[in-house]
Amino acid sequence: MAPKGNPAARFAETFAATGGVLLRGPVEALIAGLGETLRAEGVTALFFPEDDEAGREVAEALVPFGPFTLTTGAEVRGGSAAVTAGFRTAEAGIAETGTIVETSAGGKTLLPGLIADVHVSIVPSSRVVDRMEDALSAFAADPPRNISFLSGPSKTADIEQTLTVGAHGPRKAIALLLG
């Protein structure tokens, strides 16, 4: 068990316990392994918000490890047949629950975490907090219109008590814990 005083280590542990895949280290060291994981999931198209510099850099670095092509959220929303991976930089990671926090603050889109087959969250370790209250307090002065809490892949057992993964969002959740 990770030490209580190390939120990044606790986040890594709890995110993995939710069924998420956690890759930790400098982004350059993670690209080949991430490419292999995405290929194993059948991913062929990568997209990221236009205003997300880190998301763009990771997606572009992955193209040679494909075969991957870059696409847009609009193309994916329009019904692209490609298996997609969406990239986005998270506002926070919550150590207590292994939850990734993404918001619409500043007009940011939540599409990568909502419509992609595989969601890749870029979580700077400096943004990992201990508890939900710590994450939400950062938005107290100017709350965003939408907040998405991502704790592993989407799952439901609503239909005949049968577990379905990817029913209401990504079937695989990956966090790149950087720094």
PDB file of N, CA, C and O in Angstrom, residues 97-146:
ATOM      1  N   THR A  97      -9.613   7.805  -4.351  1.00  0.00           N
ATOM      2  CA  THR A  97     -10.523   6.962  -5.135  1.00  0.00           C
ATOM      3  C   THR A  97      -9.961   6.533  -6.491  1.00  0.00           C
ATOM      4  O   THR A  97     -10.613   5.763  -7.193  1.00  0.00           O
ATOM      5  N   GLY A  98      -8.807   7.061  -6.877  1.00  0.00           N
ATOM      6  CA  GLY A  98      -8.265   6.743  -8.199  1.00  0.00           C
ATOM      7  C   GLY A  98      -9.083   7.371  -9.313  1.00  0.00           C
ATOM      8  O   GLY A  98      -9.169   6.845 -10.417  1.00  0.00           O
ATOM      9  N   THR A  99      -9.661   8.506  -9.038  1.00  0.00           N
ATOM     10  CA  THR A  99     -10.556   9.187  -9.973  1.00  0.00           C
ATOM     11  C   THR A  99      -9.833  10.302 -10.700  1.00  0.00           C
ATOM     12  O   THR A  99      -9.059  11.045 -10.107  1.00  0.00           O
ATOM     13  N   ILE A 100     -10.123  10.418 -11.995  1.00  0.00           N
ATOM     14  CA  ILE A 100      -9.594  11.504 -12.823  1.00  0.00           C
ATOM     15  C   ILE A 100     -10.692  12.550 -12.971  1.00  0.00           C
ATOM     16  O   ILE A 100     -11.852  12.206 -13.216  1.00  0.00           O
ATOM     17  N   VAL A 101     -10.325  13.814 -12.817  1.00  0.00           N
ATOM     18  CA  VAL A 101     -11.283  14.912 -12.917  1.00  0.00           C
ATOM     19  C   VAL A 101     -10.981  15.696 -14.190  1.00  0.00           C
ATOM     20  O   VAL A 101      -9.864  16.172 -14.380  1.00  0.00           O
ATOM     21  N   GLU A 102     -12.000  15.808 -15.040  1.00  0.00           N
ATOM     22  CA  GLU A 102     -11.908  16.624 -16.250  1.00  0.00           C
ATOM     23  C   GLU A 102     -13.116  17.541 -16.263  1.00  0.00           C
ATOM     24  O   GLU A 102     -14.216  17.123 -15.901  1.00  0.00           O
ATOM     25  N   THR A 103     -12.903  18.802 -16.659  1.00  0.00           N
ATOM     26  CA  THR A 103     -13.993  19.778 -16.642  1.00  0.00           C
ATOM     27  C   THR A 103     -14.084  20.530 -17.963  1.00  0.00           C
ATOM     28  O   THR A 103     -13.190  20.469 -18.796  1.00  0.00           O
ATOM     29  N   SER A 104     -15.176  21.276 -18.070  1.00  0.00           N
ATOM     30  CA  SER A 104     -15.375  22.143 -19.241  1.00  0.00           C
ATOM     31  C   SER A 104     -14.865  23.554 -18.986  1.00  0.00           C
ATOM     32  O   SER A 104     -15.154  24.457 -19.780  1.00  0.00           O
ATOM     33  N   ALA A 105     -14.101  23.753 -17.915  1.00  0.00           N
ATOM     34  CA  ALA A 105     -13.582  25.087 -17.582  1.00  0.00           C
ATOM     35  C   ALA A 105     -12.842  25.684 -18.772  1.00  0.00           C
ATOM     36  O   ALA A 105     -12.076  25.001 -19.442  1.00  0.00           O
ATOM     37  N   GLY A 106     -13.097  26.944 -19.025  1.00  0.00           N
ATOM     38  CA  GLY A 106     -12.425  27.625 -20.127  1.00  0.00           C
ATOM     39  C   GLY A 106     -12.857  27.139 -21.501  1.00  0.00           C
ATOM     40  O   GLY A 106     -12.145  27.318 -22.476  1.00  0.00           O
ATOM     41  N   GLY A 107     -14.016  26.490 -21.587  1.00  0.00           N
ATOM     42  CA  GLY A 107     -14.522  26.006 -22.870  1.00  0.00           C
ATOM     43  C   GLY A 107     -13.930  24.683 -23.319  1.00  0.00           C
ATOM     44  O   GLY A 107     -14.085  24.284 -24.473  1.00  0.00           O
ATOM     45  N   LYS A 108     -13.240  23.969 -22.425  1.00  0.00           N
ATOM     46  CA  LYS A 108     -12.637  22.685 -22.796  1.00  0.00           C
ATOM     47  C   LYS A 108     -13.713  21.647 -23.085  1.00  0.00           C
ATOM     48  O   LYS A 108     -14.780  21.651 -22.482  1.00  0.00           O
ATOM     49  N   THR A 109     -13.405  20.738 -23.973  1.00  0.00           N
ATOM     50  CA  THR A 109     -14.331  19.670 -24.321  1.00  0.00           C
ATOM     51  C   THR A 109     -14.080  18.427 -23.471  1.00  0.00           C
ATOM     52  O   THR A 109     -12.950  18.149 -23.081  1.00  0.00           O
ATOM     53  N   LEU A 110     -15.133  17.693 -23.224  1.00  0.00           N
ATOM     54  CA  LEU A 110     -15.046  16.433 -22.490  1.00  0.00           C
ATOM     55  C   LEU A 110     -15.138  15.231 -23.429  1.00  0.00           C
ATOM     56  O   LEU A 110     -15.152  14.085 -22.974  1.00  0.00           O
ATOM     57  N   LEU A 111     -15.203  15.461 -24.733  1.00  0.00           N
ATOM     58  CA  LEU A 111     -15.387  14.378 -25.701  1.00  0.00           C
ATOM     59  C   LEU A 111     -14.397  13.210 -25.574  1.00  0.00           C
ATOM     60  O   LEU A 111     -14.811  12.057 -25.679  1.00  0.00           O
ATOM     61  N   PRO A 112     -13.102  13.450 -25.364  1.00  0.00           N
ATOM     62  CA  PRO A 112     -12.192  12.297 -25.294  1.00  0.00           C
ATOM     63  C   PRO A 112     -12.568  11.280 -24.220  1.00  0.00           C
ATOM     64  O   PRO A 112     -12.370  10.088 -24.397  1.00  0.00           O
ATOM     65  N   GLY A 113     -13.136  11.730 -23.119  1.00  0.00           N
ATOM     66  CA  GLY A 113     -13.529  10.823 -22.054  1.00  0.00           C
ATOM     67  C   GLY A 113     -14.934  10.290 -22.188  1.00  0.00           C
ATOM     68  O   GLY A 113     -15.350   9.424 -21.425  1.00  0.00           O
ATOM     69  N   LEU A 114     -15.690  10.800 -23.162  1.00  0.00           N
ATOM     70  CA  LEU A 114     -17.079  10.390 -23.311  1.00  0.00           C
ATOM     71  C   LEU A 114     -17.343   9.524 -24.536  1.00  0.00           C
ATOM     72  O   LEU A 114     -18.160   8.605 -24.479  1.00  0.00           O
ATOM     73  N   ILE A 115     -16.676   9.809 -25.653  1.00  0.00           N
ATOM     74  CA  ILE A 115     -17.027   9.085 -26.880  1.00  0.00           C
ATOM     75  C   ILE A 115     -15.928   8.182 -27.426  1.00  0.00           C
ATOM     76  O   ILE A 115     -16.174   7.422 -28.349  1.00  0.00           O
ATOM     77  N   ALA A 116     -14.740   8.247 -26.859  1.00  0.00           N
ATOM     78  CA  ALA A 116     -13.649   7.398 -27.350  1.00  0.00           C
ATOM     79  C   ALA A 116     -13.840   5.964 -26.861  1.00  0.00           C
ATOM     80  O   ALA A 116     -14.419   5.720 -25.810  1.00  0.00           O
ATOM     81  N   ASP A 117     -13.338   5.015 -27.627  1.00  0.00           N
ATOM     82  CA  ASP A 117     -13.323   3.612 -27.200  1.00  0.00           C
ATOM     83  C   ASP A 117     -12.319   3.418 -26.066  1.00  0.00           C
ATOM     84  O   ASP A 117     -12.535   2.628 -25.159  1.00  0.00           O
ATOM     85  N   VAL A 118     -11.202   4.134 -26.158  1.00  0.00           N
ATOM     86  CA  VAL A 118     -10.148   4.107 -25.146  1.00  0.00           C
ATOM     87  C   VAL A 118      -9.852   5.558 -24.783  1.00  0.00           C
ATOM     88  O   VAL A 118      -9.644   6.390 -25.658  1.00  0.00           O
ATOM     89  N   HIS A 119      -9.860   5.847 -23.485  1.00  0.00           N
ATOM     90  CA  HIS A 119      -9.565   7.213 -23.041  1.00  0.00           C
ATOM     91  C   HIS A 119      -8.196   7.239 -22.377  1.00  0.00           C
ATOM     92  O   HIS A 119      -7.917   6.431 -21.493  1.00  0.00           O
ATOM     93  N   VAL A 120      -7.356   8.170 -22.819  1.00  0.00           N
ATOM     94  CA  VAL A 120      -6.028   8.348 -22.241  1.00  0.00           C
ATOM     95  C   VAL A 120      -6.005   9.710 -21.552  1.00  0.00           C
ATOM     96  O   VAL A 120      -6.100  10.740 -22.213  1.00  0.00           O
ATOM     97  N   SER A 121      -5.912   9.682 -20.233  1.00  0.00           N
ATOM     98  CA  SER A 121      -5.840  10.913 -19.440  1.00  0.00           C
ATOM     99  C   SER A 121      -4.387  11.206 -19.117  1.00  0.00           C
ATOM    100  O   SER A 121      -3.663  10.318 -18.662  1.00  0.00           O
ATOM    101  N   ILE A 122      -3.990  12.419 -19.337  1.00  0.00           N
ATOM    102  CA  ILE A 122      -2.650  12.862 -18.982  1.00  0.00           C
ATOM    103  C   ILE A 122      -2.781  13.563 -17.634  1.00  0.00           C
ATOM    104  O   ILE A 122      -3.470  14.580 -17.522  1.00  0.00           O
ATOM    105  N   VAL A 123      -2.165  12.973 -16.614  1.00  0.00           N
ATOM    106  CA  VAL A 123      -2.315  13.469 -15.252  1.00  0.00           C
ATOM    107  C   VAL A 123      -0.948  13.894 -14.718  1.00  0.00           C
ATOM    108  O   VAL A 123      -0.141  13.050 -14.341  1.00  0.00           O
ATOM    109  N   PRO A 124      -0.664  15.203 -14.712  1.00  0.00           N
ATOM    110  CA  PRO A 124       0.584  15.656 -14.087  1.00  0.00           C
ATOM    111  C   PRO A 124       0.539  15.326 -12.594  1.00  0.00           C
ATOM    112  O   PRO A 124      -0.469  15.594 -11.931  1.00  0.00           O
ATOM    113  N   SER A 125       1.592  14.747 -12.059  1.00  0.00           N
ATOM    114  CA  SER A 125       1.584  14.355 -10.642  1.00  0.00           C
ATOM    115  C   SER A 125       1.366  15.553  -9.722  1.00  0.00           C
ATOM    116  O   SER A 125       0.844  15.399  -8.622  1.00  0.00           O
ATOM    117  N   SER A 126       1.712  16.747 -10.181  1.00  0.00           N
ATOM    118  CA  SER A 126       1.488  17.954  -9.379  1.00  0.00           C
ATOM    119  C   SER A 126       0.003  18.271  -9.211  1.00  0.00           C
ATOM    120  O   SER A 126      -0.373  19.054  -8.337  1.00  0.00           O
ATOM    121  N   ARG A 127      -0.849  17.653 -10.020  1.00  0.00           N
ATOM    122  CA  ARG A 127      -2.287  17.893  -9.935  1.00  0.00           C
ATOM    123  C   ARG A 127      -3.027  16.802  -9.157  1.00  0.00           C
ATOM    124  O   ARG A 127      -4.253  16.804  -9.116  1.00  0.00           O
ATOM    125  N   VAL A 128      -2.305  15.868  -8.585  1.00  0.00           N
ATOM    126  CA  VAL A 128      -2.948  14.819  -7.802  1.00  0.00           C
ATOM    127  C   VAL A 128      -3.177  15.344  -6.387  1.00  0.00           C
ATOM    128  O   VAL A 128      -2.258  15.856  -5.751  1.00  0.00           O
ATOM    129  N   VAL A 129      -4.413  15.222  -5.933  1.00  0.00           N
ATOM    130  CA  VAL A 129      -4.802  15.672  -4.601  1.00  0.00           C
ATOM    131  C   VAL A 129      -5.263  14.472  -3.778  1.00  0.00           C
ATOM    132  O   VAL A 129      -5.531  13.401  -4.321  1.00  0.00           O
ATOM    133  N   ASP A 130      -5.365  14.662  -2.482  1.00  0.00           N
ATOM    134  CA  ASP A 130      -5.742  13.557  -1.602  1.00  0.00           C
ATOM    135  C   ASP A 130      -7.199  13.126  -1.749  1.00  0.00           C
ATOM    136  O   ASP A 130      -7.487  11.948  -1.881  1.00  0.00           O
ATOM    137  N   ARG A 131      -8.129  14.108  -1.717  1.00  0.00           N
ATOM    138  CA  ARG A 131      -9.549  13.766  -1.642  1.00  0.00           C
ATOM    139  C   ARG A 131     -10.384  14.557  -2.634  1.00  0.00           C
ATOM    140  O   ARG A 131      -9.942  15.558  -3.176  1.00  0.00           O
ATOM    141  N   MET A 132     -11.620  14.112  -2.817  1.00  0.00           N
ATOM    142  CA  MET A 132     -12.570  14.782  -3.705  1.00  0.00           C
ATOM    143  C   MET A 132     -12.738  16.250  -3.323  1.00  0.00           C
ATOM    144  O   MET A 132     -12.763  17.123  -4.188  1.00  0.00           O
ATOM    145  N   GLU A 133     -12.829  16.534  -2.033  1.00  0.00           N
ATOM    146  CA  GLU A 133     -13.016  17.908  -1.577  1.00  0.00           C
ATOM    147  C   GLU A 133     -11.876  18.809  -2.042  1.00  0.00           C
ATOM    148  O   GLU A 133     -12.083  19.967  -2.384  1.00  0.00           O
ATOM    149  N   ASP A 134     -10.658  18.260  -2.054  1.00  0.00           N
ATOM    150  CA  ASP A 134      -9.499  19.038  -2.495  1.00  0.00           C
ATOM    151  C   ASP A 134      -9.603  19.369  -3.981  1.00  0.00           C
ATOM    152  O   ASP A 134      -9.252  20.467  -4.409  1.00  0.00           O
ATOM    153  N   ALA A 135     -10.075  18.415  -4.767  1.00  0.00           N
ATOM    154  CA  ALA A 135     -10.227  18.655  -6.207  1.00  0.00           C
ATOM    155  C   ALA A 135     -11.312  19.689  -6.473  1.00  0.00           C
ATOM    156  O   ALA A 135     -11.129  20.596  -7.288  1.00  0.00           O
ATOM    157  N   LEU A 136     -12.436  19.571  -5.788  1.00  0.00           N
ATOM    158  CA  LEU A 136     -13.552  20.488  -6.024  1.00  0.00           C
ATOM    159  C   LEU A 136     -13.279  21.897  -5.527  1.00  0.00           C
ATOM    160  O   LEU A 136     -13.784  22.861  -6.106  1.00  0.00           O
ATOM    161  N   SER A 137     -12.477  22.042  -4.486  1.00  0.00           N
ATOM    162  CA  SER A 137     -12.202  23.378  -3.956  1.00  0.00           C
ATOM    163  C   SER A 137     -11.482  24.253  -4.979  1.00  0.00           C
ATOM    164  O   SER A 137     -11.616  25.475  -4.950  1.00  0.00           O
ATOM    165  N   ALA A 138     -10.773  23.640  -5.898  1.00  0.00           N
ATOM    166  CA  ALA A 138     -10.085  24.409  -6.941  1.00  0.00           C
ATOM    167  C   ALA A 138     -11.062  25.109  -7.880  1.00  0.00           C
ATOM    168  O   ALA A 138     -10.695  26.070  -8.559  1.00  0.00           O
ATOM    169  N   PHE A 139     -12.314  24.662  -7.911  1.00  0.00           N
ATOM    170  CA  PHE A 139     -13.316  25.234  -8.822  1.00  0.00           C
ATOM    171  C   PHE A 139     -14.338  26.103  -8.091  1.00  0.00           C
ATOM    172  O   PHE A 139     -15.305  26.560  -8.692  1.00  0.00           O
ATOM    173  N   ALA A 140     -14.151  26.336  -6.794  1.00  0.00           N
ATOM    174  CA  ALA A 140     -15.143  27.043  -5.992  1.00  0.00           C
ATOM    175  C   ALA A 140     -15.393  28.470  -6.492  1.00  0.00           C
ATOM    176  O   ALA A 140     -16.539  28.915  -6.543  1.00  0.00           O
ATOM    177  N   ALA A 141     -14.349  29.181  -6.867  1.00  0.00           N
ATOM    178  CA  ALA A 141     -14.504  30.580  -7.282  1.00  0.00           C
ATOM    179  C   ALA A 141     -15.189  30.710  -8.638  1.00  0.00           C
ATOM    180  O   ALA A 141     -15.949  31.648  -8.860  1.00  0.00           O
ATOM    181  N   ASP A 142     -14.937  29.780  -9.537  1.00  0.00           N
ATOM    182  CA  ASP A 142     -15.497  29.847 -10.888  1.00  0.00           C
ATOM    183  C   ASP A 142     -15.852  28.426 -11.348  1.00  0.00           C
ATOM    184  O   ASP A 142     -15.120  27.819 -12.118  1.00  0.00           O
ATOM    185  N   PRO A 143     -16.967  27.884 -10.861  1.00  0.00           N
ATOM    186  CA  PRO A 143     -17.297  26.493 -11.177  1.00  0.00           C
ATOM    187  C   PRO A 143     -17.556  26.286 -12.667  1.00  0.00           C
ATOM    188  O   PRO A 143     -18.210  27.104 -13.312  1.00  0.00           O
ATOM    189  N   PRO A 144     -17.026  25.192 -13.210  1.00  0.00           N
ATOM    190  CA  PRO A 144     -17.284  24.890 -14.620  1.00  0.00           C
ATOM    191  C   PRO A 144     -18.711  24.384 -14.804  1.00  0.00           C
ATOM    192  O   PRO A 144     -19.347  23.928 -13.855  1.00  0.00           O
ATOM    193  N   ARG A 145     -19.197  24.469 -16.017  1.00  0.00           N
ATOM    194  CA  ARG A 145     -20.545  23.997 -16.333  1.00  0.00           C
ATOM    195  C   ARG A 145     -20.646  22.479 -16.197  1.00  0.00           C
ATOM    196  O   ARG A 145     -21.655  21.945 -15.769  1.00  0.00           O
ATOM    197  N   ASN A 146     -19.580  21.761 -16.589  1.00  0.00           N
ATOM    198  CA  ASN A 146     -19.571  20.298 -16.544  1.00  0.00           C
ATOM    199  C   ASN A 146     -18.302  19.796 -15.871  1.00  0.00           C
ATOM    200  O   ASN A 146     -17.219  20.319 -16.135  1.00  0.00           O
TER     201      ASN A 146
END
